[in-house]
XYZ file of C-alpha atoms in Angstrom:
603
model
C 39.493 2.193 13.184
C 40.255 -1.188 11.671
C 43.698 -2.507 12.305
C 45.427 -4.541 9.504
C 45.399 -8.154 10.159
C 48.766 -9.752 9.767
C 49.034 -11.852 6.741
C 50.195 -14.912 8.795
C 46.903 -14.692 10.693
C 44.050 -14.431 8.368
C 44.485 -13.976 4.700
C 47.422 -16.401 4.184
C 45.824 -18.864 6.740
C 42.053 -18.715 6.070
C 41.137 -21.310 8.617
C 41.332 -18.900 11.659
C 43.010 -15.809 12.981
C 44.393 -15.205 16.333
C 41.683 -13.565 18.113
C 42.159 -10.226 19.771
C 40.738 -10.143 23.326
C 39.447 -7.208 25.249
C 40.199 -6.714 29.094
C 36.352 -6.732 29.737
C 35.276 -9.570 31.900
C 31.701 -11.004 31.829
C 30.152 -13.315 34.181
C 27.467 -15.796 33.468
C 26.121 -19.257 33.938
C 26.525 -22.553 32.344
C 23.637 -25.063 32.315
C 25.055 -28.541 32.580
C 22.966 -31.207 30.752
C 20.241 -32.509 32.902
C 18.360 -35.802 32.988
C 15.463 -33.776 31.532
C 15.540 -30.462 29.935
C 12.497 -28.390 29.469
C 11.675 -24.856 28.053
C 10.815 -23.969 31.570
C 14.283 -24.382 32.709
C 14.987 -21.316 30.515
C 11.911 -19.215 30.731
C 8.538 -18.964 32.492
C 6.043 -20.220 29.981
C 2.570 -18.524 29.808
C -0.535 -20.355 28.474
C 0.706 -22.963 25.693
C -2.294 -25.382 25.259
C -1.103 -28.718 23.925
C 2.494 -27.712 24.484
C 3.015 -27.496 20.628
C 6.426 -26.915 19.220
C 6.515 -25.562 15.515
C 9.433 -26.453 13.256
C 10.349 -24.246 10.259
C 12.998 -25.898 7.922
C 15.761 -24.357 5.974
C 15.869 -23.528 2.412
C 17.209 -20.044 1.939
C 14.925 -17.210 0.795
C 12.238 -19.672 -0.325
C 12.046 -21.221 3.076
C 12.003 -17.748 4.673
C 9.018 -16.721 2.558
C 7.263 -20.091 2.931
C 7.635 -19.623 6.864
C 6.320 -16.015 6.427
C 3.047 -17.402 4.783
C 2.790 -20.162 7.323
C 3.182 -17.770 10.308
C 0.689 -15.635 8.810
C -1.870 -18.534 8.533
C -1.096 -19.671 11.968
C -1.817 -16.147 13.231
C -5.111 -16.097 11.432
C -6.045 -19.224 13.354
C -5.171 -17.549 16.603
C -2.408 -20.250 17.494
C 0.873 -18.627 16.482
C 1.267 -17.050 19.923
C 0.208 -20.107 21.726
C 3.122 -22.315 20.622
C 5.466 -23.403 23.443
C 8.463 -23.207 21.216
C 9.603 -22.605 17.650
C 12.698 -24.410 16.225
C 14.273 -23.003 12.986
C 17.296 -23.314 10.787
C 18.703 -21.373 7.794
C 15.748 -19.792 5.824
C 13.270 -20.593 8.532
C 15.701 -18.566 10.951
C 15.782 -15.656 8.450
C 12.020 -15.338 9.167
C 11.693 -16.176 12.804
C 14.757 -14.306 14.196
C 13.211 -10.974 12.999
C 9.772 -12.004 14.124
C 11.011 -12.837 17.577
C 13.055 -9.608 18.326
C 10.908 -7.413 16.118
C 11.437 -3.755 17.370
C 8.442 -1.714 18.467
C 8.331 0.597 15.499
C 7.329 -2.321 13.184
C 3.879 -3.552 13.879
C 3.055 -7.289 13.548
C 0.333 -6.847 10.723
C 2.964 -4.853 8.621
C 5.645 -7.395 9.244
C 3.672 -10.532 8.418
C 1.692 -8.935 5.611
C -2.129 -9.515 4.774
C -3.560 -12.936 5.139
C -5.636 -14.055 2.112
C -7.665 -17.208 2.442
C -9.083 -17.320 -1.010
C -6.458 -17.168 -3.728
C -8.991 -16.224 -6.301
C -9.097 -12.604 -4.806
C -5.401 -12.021 -5.498
C -4.751 -9.291 -8.135
C -1.430 -8.129 -9.843
C -1.790 -4.992 -7.659
C -1.906 -6.959 -4.362
C 0.950 -9.015 -5.439
C 3.133 -5.746 -5.766
C 2.918 -5.450 -1.948
C 6.281 -4.750 -0.562
C 6.316 -1.834 2.161
C 9.029 -0.947 4.480
C 8.928 -3.238 7.635
C 7.250 -6.130 5.827
C 9.463 -9.270 6.056
C 8.877 -10.234 2.419
C 10.375 -6.886 1.216
C 13.780 -8.175 2.492
C 14.042 -10.639 -0.489
C 13.231 -7.915 -3.118
C 16.199 -5.767 -2.184
C 19.102 -5.632 -4.473
C 21.576 -6.420 -1.744
C 20.357 -10.029 -1.263
C 20.840 -10.985 -4.960
C 23.266 -13.834 -4.998
C 25.584 -12.104 -7.347
C 25.767 -9.014 -5.295
C 26.484 -10.898 -1.970
C 29.147 -13.080 -3.798
C 30.717 -9.854 -5.194
C 30.723 -8.157 -1.724
C 32.074 -11.334 -0.187
C 34.903 -11.140 -2.780
C 35.858 -7.748 -1.883
C 35.904 -8.494 1.802
C 37.907 -11.638 1.128
C 40.907 -9.637 -0.277
C 40.389 -6.723 2.386
C 43.311 -7.024 4.724
C 41.349 -5.350 7.498
C 38.304 -7.784 7.679
C 38.380 -11.337 9.106
C 37.243 -14.023 6.693
C 35.331 -15.899 9.313
C 32.830 -12.763 9.489
C 32.255 -12.267 5.811
C 28.912 -14.353 5.962
C 27.986 -12.662 9.284
C 28.212 -9.325 7.462
C 26.009 -10.420 4.591
C 23.350 -11.612 7.083
C 23.519 -8.335 9.197
C 23.309 -6.195 6.125
C 20.703 -8.179 4.122
C 18.577 -10.030 6.549
C 18.555 -8.165 9.802
C 19.098 -4.582 9.033
C 15.711 -4.204 7.129
C 13.945 -5.140 10.279
C 15.932 -2.850 12.483
C 17.952 -5.613 14.211
C 21.462 -4.774 12.957
C 23.331 -1.907 11.632
C 26.404 -1.761 9.541
C 28.863 1.012 8.639
C 32.256 1.661 6.973
C 35.187 2.831 9.088
C 37.780 5.423 8.029
C 39.514 2.747 5.926
C 36.376 1.824 4.012
C 36.110 -1.415 5.867
C 32.604 -2.645 6.988
C 31.993 -2.947 10.673
C 28.901 -4.753 12.075
C 27.290 -3.028 15.108
C 28.447 -4.405 18.537
C 25.292 -5.733 20.069
C 24.058 -8.820 22.087
C 20.499 -10.327 22.748
C 18.361 -11.351 25.728
C 14.919 -12.645 26.465
C 13.341 -9.692 27.972
C 14.220 -6.113 28.677
C 14.206 -7.045 32.488
C 16.750 -9.744 31.837
C 18.882 -7.455 29.763
C 18.816 -4.786 32.493
C 19.834 -7.297 35.108
C 22.702 -8.754 32.905
C 23.892 -5.312 31.852
C 24.066 -4.063 35.546
C 26.194 -7.223 36.389
C 28.326 -6.775 33.261
C 28.622 -3.102 32.441
C 31.362 -3.905 29.763
C 28.698 -5.589 27.470
C 27.900 -3.428 24.372
C 25.145 -0.838 24.868
C 22.884 -2.202 22.106
C 20.836 -5.264 23.132
C 17.982 -6.886 21.239
C 15.138 -8.564 23.249
C 11.878 -10.597 22.489
C 9.011 -8.437 21.185
C 6.890 -8.489 24.340
C 4.906 -5.221 24.145
C 1.198 -5.220 25.118
C -1.205 -6.142 22.370
C 1.444 -7.827 20.226
C 1.546 -11.593 19.167
C 3.190 -13.590 21.951
C 6.595 -14.806 20.858
C 7.123 -18.607 21.477
C 10.543 -19.616 23.026
C 13.001 -19.659 19.933
C 15.582 -22.213 19.162
C 17.920 -21.096 16.469
C 19.765 -24.127 15.262
C 23.362 -24.508 14.115
C 26.053 -27.144 14.134
C 29.796 -27.421 14.869
C 32.330 -29.668 13.095
C 33.896 -32.247 15.550
C 36.062 -35.292 15.404
C 33.674 -37.999 16.803
C 34.694 -40.175 19.561
C 33.373 -43.337 17.715
C 34.503 -44.248 14.192
C 36.684 -41.124 13.616
C 38.098 -42.738 10.628
C 34.947 -42.277 8.819
C 35.302 -38.534 8.732
C 34.315 -35.413 10.642
C 30.689 -35.132 12.102
C 28.373 -32.268 13.007
C 27.246 -31.749 16.630
C 23.899 -29.931 17.166
C 24.202 -26.453 18.561
C 21.302 -24.663 19.964
C 21.194 -20.772 20.330
C 18.522 -19.278 22.572
C 18.050 -15.867 24.233
C 19.044 -17.638 27.470
C 21.879 -19.917 26.543
C 23.720 -21.388 23.727
C 25.667 -24.736 23.287
C 25.436 -28.482 22.955
C 22.913 -30.431 25.167
C 24.554 -33.854 24.432
C 27.839 -35.035 25.918
C 30.544 -37.658 24.826
C 30.131 -36.753 21.040
C 33.620 -35.712 20.191
C 36.409 -33.129 20.208
C 37.568 -29.947 18.625
C 41.273 -30.377 18.270
C 43.639 -27.824 19.457
C 46.902 -29.674 19.559
C 48.022 -33.291 19.425
C 47.898 -33.374 23.317
C 45.093 -30.874 24.013
C 41.621 -32.041 22.944
C 38.630 -29.851 23.727
C 35.607 -32.043 24.443
C 32.247 -30.619 22.981
C 28.900 -30.744 24.645
C 27.590 -31.240 28.146
C 25.554 -28.104 28.442
C 24.974 -24.489 27.442
C 26.422 -21.180 28.524
C 24.712 -17.842 28.934
C 24.430 -16.609 25.216
C 26.384 -13.411 25.872
C 29.130 -15.385 27.237
C 29.424 -17.737 24.000
C 32.445 -16.954 21.800
C 34.470 -15.849 24.755
C 37.734 -16.745 26.426
C 37.205 -18.603 29.663
C 39.152 -17.231 32.513
C 37.676 -18.982 35.583
C 34.739 -21.183 36.699
C 33.225 -22.450 39.880
C 30.328 -24.791 39.373
C 27.674 -23.087 37.680
C 29.240 -19.666 37.494
C 31.789 -18.653 34.781
C 33.970 -15.742 34.021
C 35.369 -14.895 30.689
C 36.846 -12.193 28.449
C 34.944 -10.622 25.474
C 36.520 -10.349 22.085
C 37.310 -7.412 19.967
C 35.883 -6.932 16.644
C 37.795 -5.786 13.372
C 37.242 -2.204 14.606
C 38.763 -2.724 17.975
C 35.360 -2.536 19.836
C 34.305 -4.883 22.550
C 31.794 -7.212 20.882
C 29.517 -10.071 21.967
C 27.712 -13.018 20.613
C 24.774 -11.377 18.494
C 21.658 -12.014 16.356
C 23.808 -11.638 13.232
C 25.898 -14.614 14.717
C 23.116 -16.975 15.333
C 21.408 -16.132 12.141
C 24.534 -16.541 10.048
C 25.680 -19.687 11.776
C 22.229 -21.198 11.151
C 22.432 -20.455 7.337
C 26.076 -21.058 6.745
C 25.551 -23.380 3.850
C 25.605 -20.177 1.739
C 29.117 -19.294 3.119
C 30.347 -22.627 1.697
C 28.586 -22.132 -1.611
C 30.629 -19.055 -2.471
C 33.143 -20.680 -4.666
C 37.037 -19.819 -4.497
C 36.722 -18.538 -0.973
C 38.032 -21.052 1.478
C 37.888 -20.209 5.234
C 34.790 -18.004 5.376
C 32.839 -20.471 7.443
C 31.815 -18.815 10.683
C 34.160 -19.652 13.510
C 33.881 -19.126 17.317
C 35.849 -19.747 20.392
C 34.337 -22.659 22.106
C 34.876 -24.174 25.460
C 32.736 -26.906 26.775
C 30.498 -26.750 29.738
C 31.704 -30.333 30.556
C 35.360 -29.062 30.586
C 34.971 -25.854 32.555
C 36.525 -27.432 35.647
C 39.851 -27.645 33.699
C 39.482 -23.882 32.678
C 40.380 -24.305 29.152
C 40.226 -20.928 27.500
C 38.507 -22.412 24.446
C 39.373 -23.337 20.894
C 38.391 -21.875 17.395
C 35.590 -24.224 16.291
C 34.375 -24.151 12.753
C 30.484 -24.045 12.632
C 28.058 -25.192 9.740
C 24.617 -24.571 8.709
C 22.193 -26.477 11.217
C 20.568 -28.033 8.141
C 23.762 -29.859 7.522
C 22.715 -32.286 10.256
C 18.850 -32.001 10.477
C 17.233 -29.384 8.338
C 13.594 -30.023 9.728
C 14.832 -29.218 13.098
C 12.423 -31.683 14.771
C 15.273 -33.610 16.685
C 16.638 -30.277 18.047
C 13.197 -29.381 19.279
C 12.507 -32.632 21.005
C 15.687 -32.251 23.114
C 13.126 -30.374 25.190
C 11.021 -32.775 27.313
C 8.046 -30.597 27.645
C 7.115 -30.572 23.939
C 4.243 -32.909 23.488
C 3.205 -32.232 19.892
C 5.080 -31.160 16.755
C 3.801 -29.188 13.921
C 6.478 -29.082 11.316
C 6.922 -27.512 7.991
C 9.282 -28.958 5.436
C 10.223 -26.053 3.113
C 13.476 -27.350 1.762
C 12.579 -27.270 -1.838
C 12.245 -30.914 -2.336
C 8.697 -32.047 -3.244
C 7.223 -35.577 -2.920
C 7.526 -37.493 -6.298
C 8.054 -41.029 -7.556
C 11.389 -41.808 -9.132
C 10.689 -43.034 -12.800
C 13.967 -45.077 -12.495
C 12.588 -47.166 -9.744
C 9.734 -49.560 -10.345
C 9.229 -50.393 -6.665
C 6.046 -48.335 -5.965
C 6.572 -49.169 -2.263
C 9.847 -47.519 -1.980
C 10.192 -45.033 -4.970
C 8.447 -42.227 -3.241
C 11.018 -39.508 -2.846
C 10.625 -36.765 -0.111
C 12.804 -34.045 1.506
C 16.221 -35.531 2.074
C 16.337 -35.112 5.792
C 13.072 -36.767 6.587
C 14.251 -40.449 6.019
C 17.036 -39.735 8.397
C 14.597 -39.486 11.255
C 13.749 -43.087 10.547
C 17.229 -44.363 10.368
C 17.341 -44.339 6.550
C 19.687 -42.537 4.010
C 18.269 -39.722 2.003
C 16.961 -41.276 -1.342
C 19.871 -42.398 -3.439
C 19.408 -41.771 -7.152
C 20.883 -43.895 -9.891
C 24.597 -42.865 -10.150
C 24.705 -41.337 -6.704
C 28.212 -40.370 -5.387
C 28.058 -42.823 -2.648
C 27.771 -45.681 -5.093
C 24.817 -47.146 -3.482
C 21.920 -48.903 -5.209
C 18.988 -46.677 -6.091
C 16.637 -46.110 -3.199
C 16.685 -45.786 0.593
C 19.173 -47.575 2.797
C 19.071 -48.219 6.584
C 22.168 -46.766 8.227
C 22.267 -49.918 10.370
C 23.074 -51.853 7.269
C 25.860 -49.782 5.902
C 29.542 -50.231 6.573
C 32.067 -47.586 7.679
C 33.758 -48.057 4.254
C 30.458 -46.865 2.616
C 30.022 -43.941 4.783
C 33.609 -42.771 4.845
C 34.013 -39.397 3.108
C 30.397 -39.318 2.097
C 27.917 -36.492 2.855
C 25.350 -38.850 3.998
C 27.405 -39.775 7.058
C 26.426 -36.470 8.671
C 22.798 -37.860 9.085
C 23.679 -41.242 10.734
C 22.689 -40.210 14.340
C 19.365 -38.620 13.438
C 17.005 -41.545 13.984
C 14.181 -40.755 16.540
C 11.221 -42.808 15.017
C 11.050 -46.622 14.442
C 12.380 -47.625 10.903
C 9.226 -49.894 10.477
C 7.052 -46.581 10.177
C 9.017 -45.270 7.430
C 7.247 -46.860 4.417
C 3.782 -46.146 5.849
C 5.025 -42.490 6.332
C 6.056 -42.396 2.623
C 2.640 -43.894 1.556
C 0.603 -41.293 3.551
C 2.509 -38.505 2.188
C 1.936 -39.858 -1.295
C -1.841 -40.575 -0.847
C -2.564 -37.226 0.921
C -1.725 -35.247 -2.231
C -4.538 -36.825 -4.285
C -2.581 -36.196 -7.568
C -1.108 -32.899 -6.351
C -4.451 -31.311 -5.725
C -3.864 -31.039 -1.906
C -0.707 -30.489 0.182
C 1.449 -33.365 1.091
C 0.642 -34.109 4.796
C 1.684 -36.748 7.408
C -0.262 -37.044 10.574
C 0.300 -39.433 13.551
C -1.561 -38.733 16.741
C 0.676 -41.139 18.877
C 4.204 -41.782 17.410
C 6.847 -43.130 19.583
C 10.048 -41.111 19.930
C 13.164 -43.190 20.466
C 16.093 -42.236 22.679
C 18.701 -40.335 20.889
C 21.865 -39.429 22.796
C 23.369 -37.396 19.851
C 20.459 -34.840 20.296
C 19.825 -35.703 23.980
C 16.273 -36.790 23.357
C 14.322 -38.989 25.880
C 11.824 -41.553 24.663
C 8.188 -40.638 24.804
C 5.021 -40.395 22.658
C 4.066 -37.201 20.656
C 1.631 -36.152 18.197
C 3.207 -35.037 14.823
C 1.773 -33.075 11.932
C 4.072 -32.563 9.039
C 3.118 -30.251 5.973
C 5.355 -30.897 3.094
C 6.409 -28.256 0.583
C 5.087 -29.065 -2.924
C 2.892 -28.363 -5.982
C -0.859 -27.813 -5.592
C -2.977 -27.768 -8.724
C -5.984 -26.423 -6.745
C -4.225 -23.296 -5.854
C -3.010 -22.594 -9.222
C -6.382 -23.254 -10.763
C -8.052 -20.875 -8.392
C -5.874 -17.795 -9.634
C -7.281 -15.054 -11.800
C -6.120 -15.398 -15.316
C -3.686 -12.545 -15.353
C -2.209 -13.760 -12.049
C -1.818 -17.237 -13.351
C -0.019 -15.778 -16.402
C 2.298 -13.907 -14.188
C 3.027 -17.188 -12.235
C 3.711 -19.060 -15.565
C 5.983 -16.451 -16.785
C 8.169 -16.947 -13.647
C 7.904 -20.805 -14.077
C 9.245 -20.543 -17.568
C 11.795 -18.289 -16.743
C 13.337 -20.413 -14.000
C 12.850 -23.535 -15.952
C 15.081 -22.042 -18.606
C 17.618 -21.376 -15.876
C 17.610 -24.801 -14.602
C 18.007 -26.376 -18.267
C 21.101 -24.137 -18.687
C 22.694 -25.565 -15.482
C 21.880 -29.249 -15.249
C 24.764 -29.931 -12.834
C 23.633 -27.311 -10.463
C 19.993 -28.244 -10.866
C 19.407 -31.895 -11.723
C 16.239 -32.506 -13.379
C 13.367 -34.065 -11.430
C 9.744 -34.901 -12.551
C 8.421 -31.618 -10.883
C 11.395 -29.239 -11.901
C 9.127 -27.274 -14.058
C 6.253 -26.737 -11.833
C 5.582 -24.072 -9.284
C 6.941 -23.927 -6.564
C 9.700 -26.130 -7.588
C 11.193 -24.274 -10.229
C 13.212 -22.007 -7.980
C 16.204 -23.496 -6.131
C 19.110 -21.188 -5.449
C 17.379 -17.948 -5.937
C 17.985 -15.673 -2.924
C 16.257 -12.666 -4.655
C 12.598 -12.514 -5.678
C 10.579 -9.927 -7.506
C 7.754 -8.760 -5.217
C 4.956 -10.639 -7.186
C 6.796 -14.030 -7.098
C 7.524 -13.507 -3.342
C 3.915 -12.771 -2.422
C 2.668 -15.767 -4.557
C 4.963 -17.967 -2.493
C 3.772 -16.519 0.775
C 0.092 -16.844 -0.161
C 0.629 -20.242 -1.455
C 2.048 -21.509 1.738
C -0.707 -19.795 3.731
C -3.211 -21.762 1.547
C -1.609 -25.125 2.174
C -1.543 -24.300 5.909
C -5.145 -23.241 6.144
C -6.103 -26.614 4.543
C -4.978 -28.231 7.860
C -6.913 -25.629 9.992
C -8.937 -28.277 11.783
C -5.951 -30.473 12.806
C -3.950 -27.515 13.696
C -6.441 -25.962 15.929
C -7.226 -29.127 17.615
C -3.557 -29.492 18.507
C -3.721 -26.303 20.512
C -6.535 -27.446 22.774
């Protein structure tokens, strides 16, 4: 049964509570940062022609359903199971975590839903599709409505038995993972929620071996779906971030260090990034490697080279717990935790100790984690930390379409794209007139900005993202713009030999890759193909959400495409079945338009 948390530990001090630790010891490995890091350092790869990595960006429920449609199309092409790795964040993780660890009782066809190549065949009846086990059904349930999640979070915030830093984890466990059978929640005798104690591993064989070595781990373990006849699951990187004090220019403000969570190990590849401060004299360096994922969020007790021993924590029900799928999925989408107003201190927090510091046997420090999209929402840089990725297929689903800024007459530089893409070329996101940073309208190279211009500004978090030559950025913008042909085709960028620069923040080594990007945005051809009654249904949704935007101009600043599908929805976590299915079929349609290029990548 839950034990009341003393007021001086959580509710009066929302930053962190003193963890309760079990006496259960676990042993595991830490993987120190190598000169090269490959996915084969983690798993044995099967046939992955082209060594393609797929990236699904963040963007909440919209990104989740966009990724659903894109996975559906890739599966129809026969390439989804041939990818070497898949990199996700936030809403992309909401789709791919359930797909990767899907239990046997849900078949792949039900989970992905029906693929429809010709949108003219869609009917109002087919748009009502929302069976149990279908990923899309998740966003149609009442629990995922934003008001309901905020209300539930508010009740937990004042509950003296529930730790604030697990409030968002509970929302994810209940509303994202439980519908796919990957978590369970219940109430204890004090009517306080409890998330099941579970952990995750790559395969059933791995799980059995680890459990035999560590019998104190929880009995429930989730592993990759690897049953015969199922789609092969690519190696999954679920990306989050940790707040740090950077070693360079700390006066500019805190920074975010990229954290990768996999079924094998979790941590920060790069080293010499910064510290999580514990006391004035005890600084915990971050980075330098990854630890066995079931050993993450533990209290280090001893280490010897690559072997570590640590204690597992207790949850709010005094049960031995371990790092879980609810944890990685919640961390990956922690933006929503910070978006719940009036509830300071509900960001996910974990006991962190660095692989680079294990020789000192520091027990760890409470580190505040953030949405992985807070640093790189397209998760391309995270993927390229693995040297055996030769081609990247990325889907930018983060709600920002390509358009020209009417307040900027320079047609070479007024093309506005997803805010994280410019940072890959060393530029800031597009700065509109009257921006908070006080910068002139347009894009700005980070190399030309002063520390004073970055200090305290959100754009500072992206300053270390550059992996492509800045000279390629304007041609990148122009190709995206031209590819749309007045919004009759998807916005696409393709480069069959783009040079990747060294990046020490993400631990990326220089090389040449092939990159295909499909950018979210309107497509008049899709809409024109729909039957009249289906188009009328779509128009009704567009009118509704456009009205919502106009009532809340501060929350939803107007853009030239604000009143067009699919851009009229921004912060909606819940969707009715017809709208949800329209989104999924829409992104399938856009993906299929690049069938030839995509299939060629997998040869």
